[in-house]
Tab-separated table of C-alpha atoms in Angstrom:
chain	number	residue	atom	x	y	z
A	1	MET	CA	0.039	-0.019	0.010
A	2	THR	CA	2.779	2.485	0.931
A	3	TYR	CA	4.422	2.130	-2.486
A	4	ALA	CA	1.153	3.021	-4.309
A	5	PHE	CA	1.265	6.799	-3.861
A	6	PRO	CA	4.837	7.308	-5.406
A	7	ILE	CA	4.002	4.833	-8.120
A	8	GLY	CA	0.887	6.931	-8.821
A	9	LEU	CA	3.073	10.055	-9.150
A	10	ILE	CA	5.296	8.310	-11.690
A	11	ALA	CA	2.322	6.847	-13.562
A	12	GLY	CA	0.893	10.362	-13.824
A	13	VAL	CA	4.045	11.625	-15.450
A	14	GLY	CA	4.046	8.647	-17.773
A	15	LEU	CA	0.386	9.077	-18.803
A	16	TYR	CA	0.887	12.730	-19.367
A	17	ALA	CA	3.781	12.033	-21.665
A	18	LEU	CA	1.857	9.222	-23.370
A	19	THR	CA	-0.845	11.652	-24.530
A	20	TYR	CA	1.785	13.240	-26.927
A	21	LEU	CA	1.653	9.894	-28.906
A	22	PHE	CA	-2.016	10.538	-29.715
A	23	SER	CA	-1.978	14.259	-30.293
A	24	GLN	CA	0.835	16.820	-30.439
A	25	LYS	CA	-1.707	19.767	-30.548
A	26	LEU	CA	-3.616	18.779	-27.369
A	27	ALA	CA	-3.631	21.606	-24.823
A	28	HIS	CA	-1.621	21.000	-21.678
A	29	LEU	CA	-4.726	21.318	-19.478
A	30	LYS	CA	-6.458	18.516	-21.346
A	31	ARG	CA	-3.455	16.291	-20.965
A	32	ALA	CA	-3.486	17.064	-17.180
A	33	LEU	CA	-7.225	16.410	-17.199
A	34	THR	CA	-6.664	12.921	-18.691
A	35	VAL	CA	-4.346	12.107	-15.790
A	36	PHE	CA	-6.758	13.611	-13.327
A	37	ILE	CA	-9.656	11.551	-14.684
A	38	ALA	CA	-7.547	8.375	-14.480
A	39	GLY	CA	-6.817	9.241	-10.755
A	40	VAL	CA	-10.454	9.784	-10.014
A	41	VAL	CA	-11.369	6.447	-11.666
A	42	ALA	CA	-8.752	4.600	-9.591
A	43	LEU	CA	-9.945	6.412	-6.409
A	44	LEU	CA	-13.617	5.575	-7.035
A	45	ALA	CA	-12.732	1.954	-7.877
A	46	SER	CA	-10.926	1.651	-4.573
A	47	LEU	CA	-13.965	2.961	-2.609
A	48	ILE	CA	-16.954	1.537	-4.613
A	49	VAL	CA	-15.704	-1.558	-6.497
A	50	ILE	CA	-13.004	-2.976	-4.295
A	51	GLY	CA	-13.659	-1.333	-0.918
A	52	GLY	CA	-12.123	-1.959	2.510
A	53	PHE	CA	-8.411	-2.547	3.190
A	54	GLU	CA	-7.955	-4.226	-0.155
A	55	GLY	CA	-8.942	-1.040	-1.992
A	56	MET	CA	-6.552	1.248	-0.120
A	57	PRO	CA	-3.567	0.749	-2.428
A	58	TYR	CA	-5.711	1.601	-5.434
A	59	GLY	CA	-6.934	4.720	-3.596
A	60	MET	CA	-3.325	5.832	-2.894
A	61	LEU	CA	-2.484	5.136	-6.532
A	62	GLY	CA	-5.340	7.296	-7.649
A	63	PHE	CA	-4.258	10.075	-5.186
A	64	GLY	CA	-0.756	9.939	-6.680
A	65	LEU	CA	-2.230	10.354	-10.215
A	66	ILE	CA	-4.441	13.221	-9.062
A	67	THR	CA	-1.414	14.959	-7.372
A	68	SER	CA	0.574	14.700	-10.616
A	69	ALA	CA	-2.282	16.059	-12.642
A	70	VAL	CA	-2.615	19.108	-10.373
A	71	VAL	CA	1.102	19.860	-10.487
A	72	LEU	CA	1.241	19.437	-14.235
A	73	ALA	CA	-1.851	21.621	-14.763
A	74	ILE	CA	-0.253	24.404	-12.655
A	75	LEU	CA	3.348	24.206	-14.069
A	76	GLY	CA	2.808	22.537	-17.481
A	77	ARG	CA	1.835	25.530	-19.591
A	78	LYS	CA	5.405	26.276	-20.774
A	79	ALA	CA	8.051	23.666	-21.741
A	80	LEU	CA	10.579	24.818	-19.179
A	81	TRP	CA	8.108	24.794	-16.322
A	82	ARG	CA	6.735	21.418	-17.580
A	83	LYS	CA	10.294	20.016	-17.195
A	84	VAL	CA	10.470	21.474	-13.690
A	85	ALA	CA	7.182	19.813	-12.802
A	86	PHE	CA	8.394	16.432	-14.245
A	87	LEU	CA	11.606	16.782	-12.151
A	88	LEU	CA	9.691	17.768	-9.021
A	89	ILE	CA	7.302	14.933	-9.220
A	90	MET	CA	10.094	12.408	-9.887
A	91	VAL	CA	12.116	13.675	-6.883
A	92	VAL	CA	9.074	13.473	-4.643
A	93	ALA	CA	8.324	9.994	-5.832
A	94	ALA	CA	11.907	8.914	-5.385
A	95	GLY	CA	12.001	10.311	-1.909
A	96	SER	CA	8.739	8.628	-1.011
A	97	LEU	CA	10.003	5.285	-2.322
A	98	PHE	CA	13.198	5.553	-0.383
A	99	PHE	CA	11.361	6.474	2.780
A	100	THR	CA	8.925	3.604	2.382
A	101	HIS	CA	11.728	1.122	1.728
A	102	SER	CA	13.757	2.247	4.764
A	103	ASN	CA	10.782	2.309	7.198
A	104	VAL	CA	9.467	-1.142	7.775
A	105	HIS	CA	5.761	-1.572	8.508
A	106	TYR	CA	5.320	-2.975	12.059
A	107	TRP	CA	2.677	-3.320	14.731
A	108	VAL	CA	2.702	-4.196	18.409
A	109	ILE	CA	1.054	-7.528	19.158
A	110	GLU	CA	-1.340	-7.531	22.040
A	111	LYS	CA	-0.591	-9.709	25.046
A	112	THR	CA	-3.513	-12.069	24.721
A	113	ASP	CA	-4.077	-15.813	24.494
A	114	HIS	CA	-3.977	-15.480	20.695
A	115	MET	CA	-0.643	-14.090	19.593
A	116	GLY	CA	-0.478	-15.652	16.147
A	117	SER	CA	1.800	-18.463	17.264
A	118	GLU	CA	1.510	-21.182	19.970
A	119	ASP	CA	5.352	-21.085	20.340
A	120	ALA	CA	5.243	-17.325	20.981
A	121	LEU	CA	2.509	-17.765	23.566
A	122	ALA	CA	4.395	-20.578	25.352
A	123	TYR	CA	7.624	-18.426	25.325
A	124	SER	CA	5.764	-15.476	26.844
A	125	LYS	CA	4.672	-17.718	29.737
A	126	GLN	CA	8.266	-18.765	30.185
A	127	LEU	CA	9.421	-15.176	30.456
A	128	GLU	CA	6.976	-14.678	33.271
A	129	ILE	CA	8.284	-17.722	35.106
A	130	ASN	CA	11.962	-17.046	34.407
A	131	PRO	CA	12.617	-13.276	34.660
A	132	SER	CA	16.337	-13.737	33.983
A	133	ILE	CA	15.698	-14.224	30.226
A	134	LYS	CA	16.909	-11.157	28.453
A	135	GLY	CA	17.071	-10.614	24.699
A	136	TYR	CA	14.897	-11.186	21.626
A	137	LYS	CA	13.460	-14.208	19.926
A	138	ILE	CA	11.926	-14.444	16.487
A	139	PHE	CA	8.735	-16.306	15.691
A	140	THR	CA	6.799	-17.013	12.522
A	141	ILE	CA	3.161	-15.762	13.002
A	142	SER	CA	0.117	-15.599	10.774
A	143	GLU	CA	0.579	-15.565	6.985
A	144	GLY	CA	4.284	-15.973	7.171
A	145	LYS	CA	4.893	-12.670	8.917
A	146	LYS	CA	7.492	-12.410	11.691
A	147	GLY	CA	7.141	-11.632	15.413
A	148	VAL	CA	10.079	-10.359	17.396
A	149	MET	CA	9.642	-10.831	21.155
A	150	LEU	CA	11.935	-8.744	23.324
A	151	SER	CA	12.366	-9.268	27.065
A	152	LEU	CA	14.331	-6.812	29.217
A	153	GLY	CA	15.213	-9.140	32.002
A	154	GLU	CA	14.749	-8.777	35.737
A	155	GLN	CA	17.150	-5.857	35.921
A	156	ARG	CA	14.480	-3.585	34.352
A	157	ALA	CA	11.473	-4.975	36.267
A	158	GLY	CA	8.702	-2.514	36.350
A	159	ASN	CA	9.572	-0.926	32.988
A	160	THR	CA	7.353	-0.558	30.025
A	161	ILE	CA	8.613	-0.758	26.428
A	162	GLN	CA	7.747	1.434	23.409
A	163	VAL	CA	8.779	0.879	19.837
A	164	LYS	CA	10.521	3.991	18.398
A	165	SER	CA	11.190	2.759	14.891
A	166	VAL	CA	11.766	-0.310	12.686
A	167	LYS	CA	13.984	0.336	9.691
A	168	GLY	CA	15.541	-1.722	6.925
A	169	GLN	CA	19.130	-0.844	6.254
A	170	GLY	CA	20.746	-3.010	3.591
A	171	ASP	CA	20.718	-6.644	4.833
A	172	GLU	CA	19.773	-5.328	8.393
A	173	THR	CA	16.472	-4.801	10.137
A	174	VAL	CA	17.026	-2.358	13.019
A	175	ILE	CA	14.469	-2.183	15.751
A	176	GLU	CA	14.772	0.687	18.229
A	177	VAL	CA	12.916	0.768	21.439
A	178	SER	CA	12.736	2.883	24.639
A	179	SER	CA	12.030	1.614	28.039
A	180	THR	CA	10.914	3.656	30.979
A	181	HIS	CA	10.206	2.771	34.638
A	182	ASN	CA	6.533	3.293	35.584
A	183	LYS	CA	6.071	0.708	38.381
A	184	SER	CA	4.448	-1.846	36.147
A	185	GLN	CA	3.840	-5.267	37.644
A	186	GLU	CA	5.966	-7.220	35.133
A	187	LYS	CA	9.022	-8.929	36.687
A	188	ASN	CA	10.411	-9.351	33.200
A	189	PRO	CA	8.968	-6.630	30.833
A	190	TRP	CA	8.484	-7.854	27.317
A	191	ILE	CA	6.954	-6.842	24.026
A	192	MET	CA	6.163	-8.601	20.817
A	193	ILE	CA	6.592	-6.667	17.549
A	194	GLY	CA	4.996	-7.889	14.284
A	195	VAL	CA	6.758	-7.135	11.003
A	196	ASP	CA	5.947	-8.115	7.408
A	197	SER	CA	9.464	-9.431	6.941
A	198	LEU	CA	12.910	-9.368	8.391
A	199	GLN	CA	16.335	-8.964	6.773
A	200	SER	CA	19.049	-11.578	7.473
A	201	ASN	CA	20.584	-9.565	10.320
A	202	VAL	CA	18.320	-8.176	13.095
A	203	ILE	CA	19.562	-5.565	15.502
A	204	VAL	CA	17.426	-4.689	18.518
A	205	LYS	CA	18.577	-1.708	20.640
A	206	ASP	CA	17.347	0.744	23.214
A	207	VAL	CA	17.668	4.481	22.689
A	208	ASP	CA	19.940	4.509	25.782
A	209	GLY	CA	22.491	2.494	23.791
A	210	THR	CA	21.643	-1.021	25.107
A	211	VAL	CA	21.953	-3.625	22.378
A	212	TYR	CA	19.866	-6.747	22.970
A	213	GLU	CA	21.275	-10.156	21.748
A	214	LYS	CA	19.202	-12.977	20.284
A	215	THR	CA	18.374	-15.355	23.066
A	216	SER	CA	19.098	-19.115	22.784
A	217	LYS	CA	16.401	-20.025	25.227
A	218	PRO	CA	13.997	-22.563	23.744
């Protein structure tokens, strides 16, 4: 879904350029209108035809097309400004793609009896029994996604954990957390972070500089 908007921006430029194959004399506003209509169609299809979460990528694609159309309509009257518009759109699209690629989609998995993995549930019980366990462990949860369970150990009893960021850097997935003492009842504070995928090397660290190792506990 997050890639859909920059792809829509690029598609808008491509569609605008494609109109020159059909007519060299077409006014620039009509070219921009063609892109705008394509964006509206994609947006309406996402809302009416597809709907729900499945339709969101198409909606973002449509929004990207509409954004390109508006920029080209404003700046596309003269050749020089049209080139500026092309460059501006491509730079924004490239920046969006880079940001999307480096920031990994994640979510915090609730501490319930249904954590997407029986092994993860059993391990969470073990953390409560043995507060000396410190580090992270990786589980496969629903639909092949991954869950990273981090425990702070008894030295940080009473702390709570917050996820600051999850980023992909080359062959590494870097998970950064912060932990603060707020008199929680957990003797071994832990959190489970769901991610779509992980790189071959996983680094889990606290903002205070603490780096957590992968635990060998079964």
